[in-house]
Short mmCIF file of C-alpha atoms in Angstrom, two decimals:
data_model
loop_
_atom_site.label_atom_id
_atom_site.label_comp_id
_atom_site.label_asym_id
_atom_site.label_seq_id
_atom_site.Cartn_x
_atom_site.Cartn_y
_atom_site.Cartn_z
CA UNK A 1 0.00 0.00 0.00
CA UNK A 2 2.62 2.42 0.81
CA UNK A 3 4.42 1.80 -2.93
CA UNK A 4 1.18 2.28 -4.07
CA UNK A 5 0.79 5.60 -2.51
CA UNK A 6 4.32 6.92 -3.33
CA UNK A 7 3.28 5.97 -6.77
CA UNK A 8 0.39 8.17 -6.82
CA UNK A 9 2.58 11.03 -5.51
CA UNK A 10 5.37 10.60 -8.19
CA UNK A 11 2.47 10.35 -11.04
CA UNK A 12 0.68 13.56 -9.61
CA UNK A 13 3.88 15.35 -8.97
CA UNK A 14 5.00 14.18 -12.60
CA UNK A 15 1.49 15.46 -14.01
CA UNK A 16 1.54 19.05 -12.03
CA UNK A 17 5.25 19.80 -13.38
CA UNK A 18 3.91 18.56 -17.36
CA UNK A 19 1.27 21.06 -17.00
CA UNK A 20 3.60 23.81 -15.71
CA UNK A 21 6.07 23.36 -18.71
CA UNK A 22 2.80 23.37 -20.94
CA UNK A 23 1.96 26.76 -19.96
CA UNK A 24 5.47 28.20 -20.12
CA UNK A 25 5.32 26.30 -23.56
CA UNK A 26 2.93 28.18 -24.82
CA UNK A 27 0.63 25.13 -25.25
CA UNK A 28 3.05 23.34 -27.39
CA UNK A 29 4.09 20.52 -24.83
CA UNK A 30 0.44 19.09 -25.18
CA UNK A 31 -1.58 17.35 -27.10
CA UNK A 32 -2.44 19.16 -30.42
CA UNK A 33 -5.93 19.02 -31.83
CA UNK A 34 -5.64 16.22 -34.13
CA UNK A 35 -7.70 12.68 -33.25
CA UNK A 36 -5.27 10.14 -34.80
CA UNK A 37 -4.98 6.63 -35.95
CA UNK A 38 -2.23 4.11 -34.60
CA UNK A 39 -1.73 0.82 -36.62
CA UNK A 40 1.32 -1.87 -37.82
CA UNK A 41 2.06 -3.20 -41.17
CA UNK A 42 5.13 -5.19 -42.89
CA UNK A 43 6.31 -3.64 -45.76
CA UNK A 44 7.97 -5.65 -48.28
CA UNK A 45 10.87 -4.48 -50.12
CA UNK A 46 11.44 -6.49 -53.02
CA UNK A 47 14.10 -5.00 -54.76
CA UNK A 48 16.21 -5.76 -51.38
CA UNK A 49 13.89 -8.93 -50.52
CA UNK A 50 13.60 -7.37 -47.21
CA UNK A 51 10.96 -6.51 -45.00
CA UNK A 52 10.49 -2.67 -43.22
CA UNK A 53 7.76 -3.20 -40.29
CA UNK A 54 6.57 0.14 -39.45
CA UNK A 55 3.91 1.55 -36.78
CA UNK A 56 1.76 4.51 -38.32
CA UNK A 57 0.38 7.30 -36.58
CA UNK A 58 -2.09 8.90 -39.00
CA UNK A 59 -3.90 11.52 -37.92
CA UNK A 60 -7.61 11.16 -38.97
CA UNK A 61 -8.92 14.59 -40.78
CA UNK A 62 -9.09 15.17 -44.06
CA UNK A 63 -6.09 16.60 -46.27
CA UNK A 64 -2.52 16.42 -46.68
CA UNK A 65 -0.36 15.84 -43.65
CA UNK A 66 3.95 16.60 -43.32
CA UNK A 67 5.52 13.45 -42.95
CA UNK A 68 7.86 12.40 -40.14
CA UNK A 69 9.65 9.20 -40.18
CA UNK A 70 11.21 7.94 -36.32
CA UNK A 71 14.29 5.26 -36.55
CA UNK A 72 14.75 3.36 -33.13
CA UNK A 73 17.68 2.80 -31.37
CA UNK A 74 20.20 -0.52 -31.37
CA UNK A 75 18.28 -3.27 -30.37
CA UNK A 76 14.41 -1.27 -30.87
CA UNK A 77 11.65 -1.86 -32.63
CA UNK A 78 9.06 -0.03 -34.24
CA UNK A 79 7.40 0.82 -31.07
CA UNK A 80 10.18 3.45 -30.21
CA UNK A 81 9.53 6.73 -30.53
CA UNK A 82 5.94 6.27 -29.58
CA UNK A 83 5.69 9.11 -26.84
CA UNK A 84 7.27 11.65 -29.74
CA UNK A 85 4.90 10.14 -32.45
CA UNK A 86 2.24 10.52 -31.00
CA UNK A 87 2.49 14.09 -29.97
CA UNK A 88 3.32 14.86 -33.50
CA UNK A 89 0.31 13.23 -34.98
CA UNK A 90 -2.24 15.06 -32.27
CA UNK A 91 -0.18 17.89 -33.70
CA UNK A 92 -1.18 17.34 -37.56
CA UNK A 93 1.72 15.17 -38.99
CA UNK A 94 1.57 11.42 -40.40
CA UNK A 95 4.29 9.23 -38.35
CA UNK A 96 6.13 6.33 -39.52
CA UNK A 97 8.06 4.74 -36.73
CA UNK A 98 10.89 2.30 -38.53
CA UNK A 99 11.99 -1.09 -37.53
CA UNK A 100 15.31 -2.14 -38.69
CA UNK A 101 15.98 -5.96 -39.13
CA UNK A 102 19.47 -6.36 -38.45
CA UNK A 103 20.09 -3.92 -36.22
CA UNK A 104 16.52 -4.29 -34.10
CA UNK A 105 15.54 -6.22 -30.71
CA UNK A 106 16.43 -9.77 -32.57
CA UNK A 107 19.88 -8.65 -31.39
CA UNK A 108 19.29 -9.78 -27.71
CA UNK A 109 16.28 -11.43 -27.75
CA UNK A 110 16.25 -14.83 -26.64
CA UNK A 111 20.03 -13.93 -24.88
CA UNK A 112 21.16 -16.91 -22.10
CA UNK A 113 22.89 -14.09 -20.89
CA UNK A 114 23.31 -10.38 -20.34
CA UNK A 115 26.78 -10.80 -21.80
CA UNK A 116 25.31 -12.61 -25.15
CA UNK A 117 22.76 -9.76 -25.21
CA UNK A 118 25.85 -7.32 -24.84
CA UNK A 119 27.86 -9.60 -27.82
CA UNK A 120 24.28 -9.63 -29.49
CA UNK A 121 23.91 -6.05 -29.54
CA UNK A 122 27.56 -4.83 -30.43
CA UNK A 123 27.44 -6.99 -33.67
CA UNK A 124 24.65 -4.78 -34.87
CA UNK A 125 26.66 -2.20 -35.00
CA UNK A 126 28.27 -2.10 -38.59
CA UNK A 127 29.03 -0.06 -41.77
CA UNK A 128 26.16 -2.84 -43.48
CA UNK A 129 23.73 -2.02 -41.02
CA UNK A 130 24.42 1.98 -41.66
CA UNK A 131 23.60 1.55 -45.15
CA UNK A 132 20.50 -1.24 -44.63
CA UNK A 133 18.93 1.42 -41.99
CA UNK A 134 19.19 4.56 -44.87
CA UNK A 135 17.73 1.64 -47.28
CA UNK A 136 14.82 1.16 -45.46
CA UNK A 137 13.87 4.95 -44.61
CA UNK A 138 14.67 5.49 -48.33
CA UNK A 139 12.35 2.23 -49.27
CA UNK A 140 9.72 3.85 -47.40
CA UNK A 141 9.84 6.94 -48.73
CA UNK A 142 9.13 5.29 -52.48
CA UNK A 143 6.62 3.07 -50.60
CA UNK A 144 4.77 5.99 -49.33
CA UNK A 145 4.40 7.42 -52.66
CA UNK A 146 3.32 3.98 -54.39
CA UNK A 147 1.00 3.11 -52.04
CA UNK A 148 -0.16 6.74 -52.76
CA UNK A 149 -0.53 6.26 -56.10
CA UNK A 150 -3.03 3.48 -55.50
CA UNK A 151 -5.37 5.07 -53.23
CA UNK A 152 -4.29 3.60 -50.06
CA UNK A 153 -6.19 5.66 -47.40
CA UNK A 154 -3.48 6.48 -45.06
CA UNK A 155 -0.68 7.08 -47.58
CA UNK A 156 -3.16 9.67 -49.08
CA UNK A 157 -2.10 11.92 -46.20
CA UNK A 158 1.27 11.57 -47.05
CA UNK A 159 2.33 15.28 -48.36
CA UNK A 160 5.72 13.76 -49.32
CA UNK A 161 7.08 17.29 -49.88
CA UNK A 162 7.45 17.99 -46.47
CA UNK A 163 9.28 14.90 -44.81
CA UNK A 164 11.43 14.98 -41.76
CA UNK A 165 13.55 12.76 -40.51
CA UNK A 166 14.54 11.71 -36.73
CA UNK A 167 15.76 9.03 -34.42
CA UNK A 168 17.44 7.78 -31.29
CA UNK A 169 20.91 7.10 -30.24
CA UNK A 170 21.59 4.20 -33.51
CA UNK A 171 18.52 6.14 -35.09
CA UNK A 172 20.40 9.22 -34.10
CA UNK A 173 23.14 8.09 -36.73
CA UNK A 174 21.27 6.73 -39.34
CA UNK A 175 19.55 10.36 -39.24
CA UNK A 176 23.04 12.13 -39.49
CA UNK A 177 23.04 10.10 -42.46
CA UNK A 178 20.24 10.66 -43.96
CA UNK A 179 20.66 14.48 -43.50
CA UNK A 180 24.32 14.50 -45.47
CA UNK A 181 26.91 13.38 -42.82
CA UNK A 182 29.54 12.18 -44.53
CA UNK A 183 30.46 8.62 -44.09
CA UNK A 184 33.73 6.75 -45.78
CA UNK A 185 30.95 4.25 -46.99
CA UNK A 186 30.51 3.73 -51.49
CA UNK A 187 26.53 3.59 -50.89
CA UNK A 188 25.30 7.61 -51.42
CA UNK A 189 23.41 8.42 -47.94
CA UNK A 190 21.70 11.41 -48.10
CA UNK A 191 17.94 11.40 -48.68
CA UNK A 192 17.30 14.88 -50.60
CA UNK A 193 13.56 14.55 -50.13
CA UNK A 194 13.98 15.20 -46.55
CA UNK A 195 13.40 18.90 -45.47
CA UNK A 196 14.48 19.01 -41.79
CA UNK A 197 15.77 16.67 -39.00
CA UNK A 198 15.93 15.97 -35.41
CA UNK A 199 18.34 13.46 -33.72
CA UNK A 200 17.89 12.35 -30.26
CA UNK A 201 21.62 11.19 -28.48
CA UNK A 202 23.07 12.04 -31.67
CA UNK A 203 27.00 10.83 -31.74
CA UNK A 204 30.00 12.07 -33.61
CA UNK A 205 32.50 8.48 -33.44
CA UNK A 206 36.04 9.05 -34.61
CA UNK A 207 38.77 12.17 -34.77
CA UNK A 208 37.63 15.33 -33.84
CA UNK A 209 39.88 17.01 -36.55
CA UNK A 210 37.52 15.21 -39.28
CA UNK A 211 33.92 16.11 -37.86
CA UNK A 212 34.27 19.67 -39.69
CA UNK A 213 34.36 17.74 -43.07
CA UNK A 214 31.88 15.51 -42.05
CA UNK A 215 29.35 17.83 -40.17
CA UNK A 216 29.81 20.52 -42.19
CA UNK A 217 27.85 18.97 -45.57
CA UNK A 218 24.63 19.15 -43.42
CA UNK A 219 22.51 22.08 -44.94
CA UNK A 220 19.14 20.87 -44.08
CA UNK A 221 17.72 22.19 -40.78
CA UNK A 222 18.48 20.11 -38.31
CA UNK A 223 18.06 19.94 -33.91
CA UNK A 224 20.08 17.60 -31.99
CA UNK A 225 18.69 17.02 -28.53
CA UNK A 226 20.67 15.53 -25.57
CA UNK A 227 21.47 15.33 -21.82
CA UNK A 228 24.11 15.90 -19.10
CA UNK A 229 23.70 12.25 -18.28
CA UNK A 230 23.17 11.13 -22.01
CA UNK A 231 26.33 9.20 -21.71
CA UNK A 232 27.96 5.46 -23.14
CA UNK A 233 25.53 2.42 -23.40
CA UNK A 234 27.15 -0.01 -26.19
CA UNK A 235 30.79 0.26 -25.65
CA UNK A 236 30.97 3.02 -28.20
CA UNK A 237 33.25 5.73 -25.94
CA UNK A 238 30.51 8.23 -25.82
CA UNK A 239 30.22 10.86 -23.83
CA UNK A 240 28.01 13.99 -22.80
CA UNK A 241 29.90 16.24 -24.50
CA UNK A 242 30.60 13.98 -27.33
CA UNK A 243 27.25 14.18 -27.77
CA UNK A 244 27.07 17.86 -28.67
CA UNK A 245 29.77 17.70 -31.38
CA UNK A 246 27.48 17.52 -34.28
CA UNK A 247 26.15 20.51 -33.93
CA UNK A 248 29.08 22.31 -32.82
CA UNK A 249 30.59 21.33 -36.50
CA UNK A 250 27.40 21.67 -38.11
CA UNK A 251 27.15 24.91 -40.24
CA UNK A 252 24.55 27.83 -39.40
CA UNK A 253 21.85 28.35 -40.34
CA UNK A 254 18.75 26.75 -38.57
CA UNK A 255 21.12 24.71 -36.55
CA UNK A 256 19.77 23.79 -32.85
CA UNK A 257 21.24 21.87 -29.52
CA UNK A 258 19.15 21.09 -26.25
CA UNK A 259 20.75 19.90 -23.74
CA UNK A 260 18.48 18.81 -20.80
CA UNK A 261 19.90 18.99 -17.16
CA UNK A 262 19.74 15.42 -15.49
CA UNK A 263 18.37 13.63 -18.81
CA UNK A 264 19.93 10.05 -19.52
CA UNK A 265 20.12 8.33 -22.60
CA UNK A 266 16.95 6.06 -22.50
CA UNK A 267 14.72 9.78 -21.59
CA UNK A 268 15.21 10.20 -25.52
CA UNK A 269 13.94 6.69 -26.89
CA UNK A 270 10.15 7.61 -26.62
CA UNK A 271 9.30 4.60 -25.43
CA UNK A 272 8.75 4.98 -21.34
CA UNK A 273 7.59 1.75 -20.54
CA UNK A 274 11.79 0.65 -20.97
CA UNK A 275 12.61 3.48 -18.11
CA UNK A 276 11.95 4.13 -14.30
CA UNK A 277 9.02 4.28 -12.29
CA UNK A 278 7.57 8.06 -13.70
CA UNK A 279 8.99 10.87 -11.89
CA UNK A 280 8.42 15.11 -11.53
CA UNK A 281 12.18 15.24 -13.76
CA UNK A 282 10.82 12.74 -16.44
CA UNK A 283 7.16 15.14 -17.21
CA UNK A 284 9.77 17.71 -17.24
CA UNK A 285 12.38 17.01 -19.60
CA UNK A 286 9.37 15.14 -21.83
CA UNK A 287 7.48 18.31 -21.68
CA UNK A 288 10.57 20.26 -22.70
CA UNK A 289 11.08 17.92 -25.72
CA UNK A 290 7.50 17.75 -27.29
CA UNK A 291 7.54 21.82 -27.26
CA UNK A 292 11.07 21.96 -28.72
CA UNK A 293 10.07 19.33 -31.64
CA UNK A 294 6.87 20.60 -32.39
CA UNK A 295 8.07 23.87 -32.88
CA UNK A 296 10.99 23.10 -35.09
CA UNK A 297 8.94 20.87 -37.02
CA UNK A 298 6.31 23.72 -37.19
CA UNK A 299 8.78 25.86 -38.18
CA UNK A 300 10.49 23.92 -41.24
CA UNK A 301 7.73 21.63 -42.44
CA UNK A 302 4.90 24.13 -41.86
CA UNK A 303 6.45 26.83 -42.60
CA UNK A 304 5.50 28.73 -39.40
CA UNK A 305 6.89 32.03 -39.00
CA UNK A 306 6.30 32.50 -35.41
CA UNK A 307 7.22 28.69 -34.60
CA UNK A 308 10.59 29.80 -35.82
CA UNK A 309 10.62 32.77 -34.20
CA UNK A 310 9.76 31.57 -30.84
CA UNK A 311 12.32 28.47 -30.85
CA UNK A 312 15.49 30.65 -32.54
CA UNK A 313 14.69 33.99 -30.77
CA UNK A 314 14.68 33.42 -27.02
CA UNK A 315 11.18 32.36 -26.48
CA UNK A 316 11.76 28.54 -26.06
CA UNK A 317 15.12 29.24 -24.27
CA UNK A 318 13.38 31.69 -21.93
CA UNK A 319 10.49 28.78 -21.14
CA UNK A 320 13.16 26.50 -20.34
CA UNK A 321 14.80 28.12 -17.89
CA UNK A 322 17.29 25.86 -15.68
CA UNK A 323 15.95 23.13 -16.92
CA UNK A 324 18.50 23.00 -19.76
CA UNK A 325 21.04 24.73 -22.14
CA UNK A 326 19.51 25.46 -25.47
CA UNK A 327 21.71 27.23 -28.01
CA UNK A 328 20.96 28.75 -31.75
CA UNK A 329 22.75 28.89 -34.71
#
């Protein structure tokens, strides 16, 4: 009984400090308007005889919606991203969270061990599994636009010229991909039908002295969100602060780094049924991040003046307070 009771304490203190940050917000940390749809599918890839599943968030009003596609981390599934996604489809955009075969929770499941989940996990991360992750968002992308083309319901939503892109910590990566990092891979990365791009844990692996070469291609708009805690979790080397060198080589404009006090790594997956009992700090730093998206999104896939105003010219920094470090460039 007395868990139970904490419990209730931790929720209600957890749902008093959302609604704070929603008012400082401006609204934006809430739930838009926008009654939505949430359903699974297998997409088959023939060309790669490979199957994409996916979990769609489509919101259910009439028209054409901007598209944002979610890649999980190493060892997810298509049900990452889920606390994002669905903020963004209350907020008018069709979803597409991405599994990744290969790189996905068939890693470690079924693991004797922690340390054959650890092995498990590790040999997911590869150059092949880099350029099988850009396949599928790319795959998807066509298959959005085929399925279009024959009246499928939900891909009629799809206004495919205003896609972003985004993803955690492995996701992170395949997004700097997708948005024109420059890897010493043969297989062309970027996606140019992308518009803008957000990167949760994003990483920069290797020599500091080359992250201006490869950082610097990046033109689209693009937000890289992380924490003080967002530390190492597969044997990588990464840090914190390694964790903010994208965007410190990253090229202005519409360049953006959050960096939430206290926030781990597994804050950013989206998926809060794989963290801690809910706390005050977690409503927080959650709040913080739905505003912060849905106002860059806004912004570059909306075209929203004063979404872009408010996020580059103090107004989101100013709502934030000391709960984080947000910087513009």
């Amino acid at each position: 009984m007395h868990r139970l009771v904490s419990l209730l304490l931790i929720v209600a203190a957890a749902l008093t400090a959302q609604s704070t940050f929603a008012a400082d917000f401006g609204g934006r940390a809430m739930p838009g308007p926008d009654r939505f749809s949430v359903s699974a599918a297998e997409w088959r890839d023939a060309g790669r005889d490979r199957v994409v599943p996916v979990k769609i968030y489509a919101p259910e009003g009439n028209g054409l919606f901007p598209v944002l596609l979610f890649s999980h981390g190493l060892g997810g599934s298509r049900d990452a991203g889920g606390e994002w996604a669905e903020h963004w489809a209350s907020h008018g955009y069709l979803v597409l969270a991405l599994q990744h075969p290969g790189s996905d929770a068939s890693l470690w499941r079924g693991a004797a061990t922690p340390a054959d989940a650890a092995r498990g996990m590790r040999s997911g991360m590869t150059a092949e599994q880099y350029v099988l992750r850009v396949g599928d968002v790319r795959f998807v992308i066509d298959e959005l636009a085929r399925r279009r083309d024959a009246r499928d319901p939900i891909a009629a939503k799809a206004d495919l010229r205003r896609i972003g892109m985004s993803g955690h910590s492995f996701g992170a990566q395949t997004t700097q991909a997708i948005a024109g990092e420059r890897f010493p891979v043969p297989a062309k990365l970027a996606e140019p039908r992308v518009r803008a791009a957000i990167a949760f844990s994003p990483s920069a692996r290797g020599a500091e002295t080359a992250l201006g070469e490869r950082f610097g291609s990046i033109a689209m708009p693009f937000f890289s969100i992380t924490g003080t805690r967002d530390g190492d979790v597969a044997g990588t080397g990464a840090t914190p602060d390694n964790r903010t060198l994208p965007f410190r080589y990253m090229q202005p404009p519409d360049k953006y780094l959050l960096v939430l006090a206290g926030a781990d790594h597994m804050v950013f997956n989206g998926q809060p049924g794989l963290r801690r009992e809910p706390s005050a700090a977690d409503a927080a730093q959650g709040g913080a991040v739905k505003a912060a998206t849905i106002a860059f999104w806004d912004a570059y896939l909306k075209d929203d003046a004063r979404a872009k105003t408010w996020l580059a010219n103090g107004g989101f920094a100013t709502a934030l307070g000391s709960a984080g470090a947000f910087s513009a460039k």
